Amino acid sequence: DIKSLIDSGDCVVVLDTNVLLNIYRYSPDFSDFSLNCIRAVQEHIILPATVRLEYGKHCRAEFSKMKSKIKDAQKTTTDQIKRAKDKVLATCDGLERLQFPDIGELRAILAEQLDEVQSVLEGFFEDRVNLEFVSHAWNNTDHVQAIVSWWDQNGSIMQSPTQEDIYAWCEEGENRYKKEVPPGFKDAKNKDGVRKFSDLILWKELLRFAAKEKKNIIFITDDVKADWWELDNGSKVFHQKLIAEFNKTGQQIVPLVSHEFYSEISASYGIEKPDVVELALRMTDADYCRKI
């Protein structure tokens, strides 16, 4: 029960960078829902300095992508239908070469049906343009940046690591990664320099904050690699080595991925879920793959 933990006064919520950046990648409905959940507890959220730095580096690019994605949504889908139509009608040529009868009639019926699909799409966007769905407020305002600015102004950013801290943590990271001690060892091959230790630096910030401030932490991350989570009887659980290391601070950590966090906040604080959000939150990985 996240609300009970927060109301206790000895617990803070910490967001990983990927949680903030993923908001730009959702549909407008899902983005609004996730932001409403975050706003409900924003006074209890603390950002590690590493998260604030990484978010600042990538937020403009992700915001631009989101604006383009909304603007180009109709064109992208129309292009997909056109390509599908071309491919389907091209198969009729092959049937015609094989002397199948009535191919002209088949071609005409298929073209008519595919034109109907296009009409459905056009009607969908016409309705939603009238409701200002596609010309969503995200085109003008970066709502994530607004919340992050609030945290900046209200001192909700952890103390920045010193150069000495970073040097020591990177040196420690070299030894940890060789032994595959989490977190971050999965980044060793794909990143270089200090960047490959960003997860470890984030983790060190959490440990230091919890020990110094005597706070339990609800940690939200969408990084589900094996250097954060492990399998236990087929289910993903937070890595036991991380839990053991965190327990040395004298505090407790409650790890969640963002969709679990949003579900909990929605239920506890009465945040309304649009139907599309309810579907997405209930969808398992297997469901998602089947739909694709």
Short mmCIF file of C-alpha atoms in Angstrom, two decimals:
data_model
loop_
_atom_site.label_atom_id
_atom_site.label_comp_id
_atom_site.label_asym_id
_atom_site.label_seq_id
_atom_site.Cartn_x
_atom_site.Cartn_y
_atom_site.Cartn_z
CA ASP A 1 0.00 0.00 0.00
CA ILE A 2 1.97 2.98 -1.31
CA LYS A 3 -0.34 5.57 0.25
CA SER A 4 0.19 4.13 3.73
CA LEU A 5 3.96 4.13 3.21
CA ILE A 6 3.93 7.75 2.03
CA ASP A 7 1.57 8.89 4.78
CA SER A 8 3.91 7.38 7.38
CA GLY A 9 6.28 10.31 6.76
CA ASP A 10 9.44 8.19 6.71
CA CYS A 11 9.27 7.20 3.04
CA VAL A 12 10.04 9.00 -0.24
CA VAL A 13 9.41 8.10 -3.87
CA VAL A 14 12.40 8.04 -6.24
CA LEU A 15 11.98 7.97 -10.03
CA ASP A 16 14.56 6.64 -12.46
CA THR A 17 15.29 8.65 -15.61
CA ASN A 18 13.56 6.10 -17.84
CA VAL A 19 10.27 6.61 -15.98
CA LEU A 20 10.27 10.33 -16.82
CA LEU A 21 11.39 9.88 -20.43
CA ASN A 22 8.88 7.09 -21.06
CA ILE A 23 6.03 9.53 -20.40
CA TYR A 24 6.91 11.24 -23.69
CA ARG A 25 6.61 7.89 -25.48
CA TYR A 26 3.07 7.04 -24.35
CA SER A 27 -0.18 7.93 -26.09
CA PRO A 28 -1.66 11.30 -24.98
CA ASP A 29 -4.23 9.53 -22.77
CA PHE A 30 -1.62 7.39 -21.06
CA SER A 31 0.73 10.37 -20.66
CA ASP A 32 -1.97 12.40 -18.93
CA PHE A 33 -2.82 9.48 -16.67
CA SER A 34 0.80 8.90 -15.65
CA LEU A 35 1.32 12.62 -14.99
CA ASN A 36 -1.82 12.78 -12.85
CA CYS A 37 -0.48 9.87 -10.79
CA ILE A 38 2.87 11.62 -10.34
CA ARG A 39 1.19 14.94 -9.45
CA ALA A 40 -0.77 13.18 -6.70
CA VAL A 41 2.48 12.41 -4.85
CA GLN A 42 4.91 14.96 -6.32
CA GLU A 43 5.62 16.50 -2.89
CA HIS A 44 6.96 13.13 -1.76
CA ILE A 45 9.19 12.52 -4.80
CA ILE A 46 12.95 13.04 -4.68
CA LEU A 47 15.14 12.87 -7.81
CA PRO A 48 18.74 11.68 -7.63
CA ALA A 49 21.14 14.23 -9.09
CA THR A 50 22.10 11.65 -11.73
CA VAL A 51 18.48 11.33 -12.84
CA ARG A 52 18.07 15.11 -13.01
CA LEU A 53 21.21 15.38 -15.14
CA GLU A 54 20.26 12.58 -17.54
CA TYR A 55 16.69 13.85 -17.87
CA GLY A 56 18.02 17.32 -18.76
CA LYS A 57 20.17 15.82 -21.51
CA HIS A 58 17.37 13.91 -23.23
CA CYS A 59 14.06 15.63 -22.44
CA ARG A 60 14.04 18.08 -25.38
CA ALA A 61 14.68 15.35 -27.93
CA GLU A 62 11.94 13.14 -26.46
CA PHE A 63 9.49 16.06 -26.30
CA SER A 64 10.18 16.85 -29.96
CA LYS A 65 9.62 13.21 -30.90
CA MET A 66 6.31 13.23 -29.04
CA LYS A 67 5.08 16.35 -30.84
CA SER A 68 6.05 14.86 -34.19
CA LYS A 69 4.46 11.54 -33.33
CA ILE A 70 1.12 13.19 -32.53
CA LYS A 71 1.28 15.44 -35.58
CA ASP A 72 2.25 12.62 -37.96
CA ALA A 73 -0.01 9.92 -36.51
CA GLN A 74 -2.61 10.09 -39.28
CA LYS A 75 -0.04 10.20 -42.08
CA THR A 76 1.90 7.27 -40.63
CA THR A 77 -1.19 5.10 -40.38
CA THR A 78 -2.43 6.16 -43.83
CA ASP A 79 0.91 5.19 -45.33
CA GLN A 80 0.68 1.78 -43.67
CA ILE A 81 -2.78 1.18 -45.17
CA LYS A 82 -1.60 2.29 -48.62
CA ARG A 83 1.37 -0.08 -48.50
CA ALA A 84 -0.90 -2.92 -47.36
CA LYS A 85 -3.33 -2.16 -50.19
CA ASP A 86 -0.54 -2.20 -52.78
CA LYS A 87 0.73 -5.54 -51.49
CA VAL A 88 -2.71 -7.16 -51.37
CA LEU A 89 -3.65 -6.03 -54.88
CA ALA A 90 -0.26 -7.15 -56.19
CA THR A 91 -1.09 -10.70 -55.13
CA CYS A 92 -4.02 -10.58 -57.58
CA ASP A 93 -1.52 -10.24 -60.41
CA GLY A 94 0.02 -13.56 -59.38
CA LEU A 95 -3.39 -15.23 -59.26
CA GLU A 96 -4.20 -13.82 -62.69
CA ARG A 97 -1.00 -15.31 -64.13
CA LEU A 98 -2.08 -18.67 -62.72
CA GLN A 99 -5.34 -18.37 -64.71
CA PHE A 100 -7.63 -18.08 -61.67
CA PRO A 101 -11.07 -16.91 -62.85
CA ASP A 102 -12.79 -13.59 -61.94
CA ILE A 103 -9.59 -11.90 -60.71
CA GLY A 104 -10.83 -8.52 -61.88
CA GLU A 105 -13.88 -8.86 -59.68
CA LEU A 106 -11.75 -9.99 -56.73
CA ARG A 107 -9.41 -7.05 -57.24
CA ALA A 108 -12.30 -4.59 -57.26
CA ILE A 109 -13.83 -6.05 -54.06
CA LEU A 110 -10.50 -5.99 -52.23
CA ALA A 111 -9.83 -2.40 -53.33
CA GLU A 112 -13.27 -1.35 -52.12
CA GLN A 113 -12.76 -3.01 -48.73
CA LEU A 114 -9.34 -1.44 -48.26
CA ASP A 115 -10.73 1.97 -49.21
CA GLU A 116 -13.31 1.43 -46.47
CA VAL A 117 -10.49 0.84 -43.99
CA GLN A 118 -8.99 4.17 -45.05
CA SER A 119 -12.38 5.85 -44.59
CA VAL A 120 -12.63 4.47 -41.05
CA LEU A 121 -9.22 5.93 -40.27
CA GLU A 122 -10.10 9.33 -41.72
CA GLY A 123 -13.33 9.42 -39.73
CA PHE A 124 -11.46 8.56 -36.55
CA PHE A 125 -9.07 11.47 -36.92
CA GLU A 126 -11.76 13.91 -38.04
CA ASP A 127 -13.73 13.21 -34.87
CA ARG A 128 -10.72 13.58 -32.65
CA VAL A 129 -9.46 16.73 -34.31
CA ASN A 130 -12.83 18.27 -33.45
CA LEU A 131 -12.27 17.18 -29.85
CA GLU A 132 -8.72 18.58 -29.96
CA PHE A 133 -7.43 15.07 -29.35
CA VAL A 134 -4.67 15.10 -31.93
CA SER A 135 -3.87 18.79 -31.41
CA HIS A 136 -3.12 17.77 -27.84
CA ALA A 137 -1.73 20.26 -25.31
CA TRP A 138 1.57 18.42 -25.53
CA ASN A 139 2.15 20.31 -28.77
CA ASN A 140 2.69 23.49 -26.76
CA THR A 141 3.62 22.55 -23.20
CA ASP A 142 6.16 20.11 -21.80
CA HIS A 143 4.24 18.91 -18.76
CA VAL A 144 7.04 16.65 -17.55
CA GLN A 145 9.48 19.57 -17.60
CA ALA A 146 7.00 21.63 -15.57
CA ILE A 147 6.96 19.02 -12.79
CA VAL A 148 10.74 18.62 -12.86
CA SER A 149 11.09 22.42 -12.56
CA TRP A 150 8.83 22.28 -9.50
CA TRP A 151 11.15 19.71 -7.92
CA ASP A 152 14.11 21.95 -8.75
CA GLN A 153 12.49 24.92 -7.04
CA ASN A 154 11.41 22.96 -3.98
CA GLY A 155 14.72 21.31 -3.19
CA SER A 156 13.60 17.84 -4.23
CA ILE A 157 16.89 16.91 -5.87
CA MET A 158 19.47 14.84 -3.98
CA GLN A 159 22.88 16.31 -3.26
CA SER A 160 25.12 16.03 -6.33
CA PRO A 161 28.02 13.59 -6.05
CA THR A 162 31.44 15.23 -5.90
CA GLN A 163 34.16 14.43 -8.42
CA GLU A 164 35.80 12.39 -5.67
CA ASP A 165 32.56 10.41 -5.20
CA ILE A 166 32.26 9.68 -8.90
CA TYR A 167 35.90 8.65 -9.20
CA ALA A 168 35.60 6.29 -6.21
CA TRP A 169 32.31 4.81 -7.40
CA CYS A 170 33.60 4.23 -10.93
CA GLU A 171 36.70 2.54 -9.54
CA GLU A 172 34.48 0.35 -7.37
CA GLY A 173 32.29 -0.28 -10.41
CA GLU A 174 35.17 -1.82 -12.35
CA ASN A 175 35.49 -4.51 -9.69
CA ARG A 176 31.73 -4.98 -9.28
CA TYR A 177 31.12 -5.40 -13.00
CA LYS A 178 33.84 -8.04 -13.33
CA LYS A 179 31.97 -10.07 -10.71
CA GLU A 180 28.55 -9.12 -12.18
CA VAL A 181 27.49 -7.42 -8.96
CA PRO A 182 24.42 -5.26 -9.68
CA PRO A 183 23.41 -2.72 -10.70
CA GLY A 184 24.73 -1.67 -14.09
CA PHE A 185 26.99 -4.51 -15.17
CA LYS A 186 24.80 -5.05 -18.25
CA ASP A 187 25.87 -1.58 -19.46
CA ALA A 188 29.57 -2.41 -19.40
CA LYS A 189 29.73 -3.52 -23.05
CA ASN A 190 27.40 -0.90 -24.54
CA LYS A 191 28.64 2.27 -22.84
CA ASP A 192 32.00 3.78 -22.07
CA GLY A 193 33.58 6.19 -19.62
CA VAL A 194 31.48 7.39 -16.70
CA ARG A 195 28.29 6.63 -18.67
CA LYS A 196 28.64 2.89 -18.12
CA PHE A 197 28.55 3.49 -14.36
CA SER A 198 25.45 5.74 -14.37
CA ASP A 199 23.25 3.02 -12.81
CA LEU A 200 25.80 2.41 -10.07
CA ILE A 201 26.14 6.15 -9.39
CA LEU A 202 22.34 6.38 -9.12
CA TRP A 203 22.33 3.41 -6.74
CA LYS A 204 25.05 4.96 -4.60
CA GLU A 205 22.98 8.15 -4.35
CA LEU A 206 20.02 6.13 -3.08
CA LEU A 207 22.13 4.37 -0.47
CA ARG A 208 23.66 7.61 0.78
CA PHE A 209 20.32 9.43 0.92
CA ALA A 210 18.55 6.60 2.78
CA ALA A 211 21.33 6.28 5.35
CA LYS A 212 21.71 10.03 5.92
CA GLU A 213 18.03 11.05 5.90
CA LYS A 214 16.72 7.88 7.56
CA LYS A 215 14.14 7.40 4.82
CA ASN A 216 12.68 4.28 3.26
CA ILE A 217 12.54 4.49 -0.55
CA ILE A 218 9.87 3.51 -3.06
CA PHE A 219 12.06 3.12 -6.14
CA ILE A 220 10.38 3.28 -9.55
CA THR A 221 12.37 2.09 -12.58
CA ASP A 222 11.53 0.74 -16.01
CA ASP A 223 14.98 -0.79 -16.38
CA VAL A 224 14.15 -4.49 -16.16
CA LYS A 225 17.54 -5.92 -17.15
CA ALA A 226 19.21 -8.66 -15.13
CA ASP A 227 21.42 -6.14 -13.34
CA TRP A 228 18.34 -4.80 -11.49
CA TRP A 229 15.93 -7.74 -11.44
CA GLU A 230 16.26 -11.51 -11.34
CA LEU A 231 13.95 -14.47 -11.89
CA ASP A 232 12.45 -16.30 -8.92
CA ASN A 233 10.19 -19.23 -9.88
CA GLY A 234 9.45 -17.55 -13.18
CA SER A 235 8.65 -14.13 -11.71
CA LYS A 236 10.84 -11.04 -11.84
CA VAL A 237 11.91 -9.80 -8.42
CA PHE A 238 14.31 -7.06 -7.41
CA HIS A 239 17.85 -8.41 -7.25
CA GLN A 240 18.52 -9.93 -3.82
CA LYS A 241 22.06 -8.53 -3.79
CA LEU A 242 20.62 -5.03 -4.13
CA ILE A 243 18.13 -5.60 -1.33
CA ALA A 244 20.87 -6.94 0.94
CA GLU A 245 23.08 -3.94 0.16
CA PHE A 246 20.26 -1.48 0.77
CA ASN A 247 19.34 -3.11 4.09
CA LYS A 248 22.77 -2.08 5.40
CA THR A 249 21.49 1.52 5.44
CA GLY A 250 19.01 0.51 8.15
CA GLN A 251 16.15 1.40 5.82
CA GLN A 252 13.93 -0.51 3.38
CA ILE A 253 13.45 -0.26 -0.37
CA VAL A 254 10.20 -0.96 -2.24
CA PRO A 255 10.99 -1.46 -5.96
CA LEU A 256 8.32 -1.16 -8.65
CA VAL A 257 8.12 -0.72 -12.40
CA SER A 258 6.11 2.31 -13.49
CA HIS A 259 2.90 0.53 -14.52
CA GLU A 260 2.72 -1.08 -11.05
CA PHE A 261 3.32 2.32 -9.47
CA TYR A 262 0.60 4.00 -11.57
CA SER A 263 -1.88 1.24 -10.76
CA GLU A 264 -1.23 1.59 -7.04
CA ILE A 265 -1.45 5.40 -7.11
CA SER A 266 -4.60 5.28 -9.22
CA ALA A 267 -6.33 2.96 -6.76
CA SER A 268 -5.13 4.75 -3.61
CA TYR A 269 -5.65 8.36 -4.72
CA GLY A 270 -8.71 7.96 -6.95
CA ILE A 271 -6.99 8.79 -10.25
CA GLU A 272 -9.36 7.97 -13.12
CA LYS A 273 -8.07 5.54 -15.72
CA PRO A 274 -9.19 6.02 -19.34
CA ASP A 275 -10.27 2.73 -20.94
CA VAL A 276 -7.10 2.58 -23.06
CA VAL A 277 -5.00 2.94 -19.91
CA GLU A 278 -6.90 0.21 -18.11
CA LEU A 279 -6.28 -2.10 -21.06
CA ALA A 280 -2.57 -1.26 -21.18
CA LEU A 281 -2.05 -1.73 -17.44
CA ARG A 282 -3.70 -5.14 -17.48
CA MET A 283 -1.84 -6.33 -20.56
CA THR A 284 0.88 -8.89 -19.92
CA ASP A 285 3.99 -9.22 -22.05
CA ALA A 286 2.44 -12.30 -23.67
CA ASP A 287 -0.77 -10.37 -24.45
CA TYR A 288 1.25 -7.59 -26.03
CA CYS A 289 3.21 -10.01 -28.21
CA ARG A 290 0.01 -11.75 -29.33
CA LYS A 291 -1.54 -8.41 -30.34
CA ILE A 292 1.55 -7.55 -32.39
#
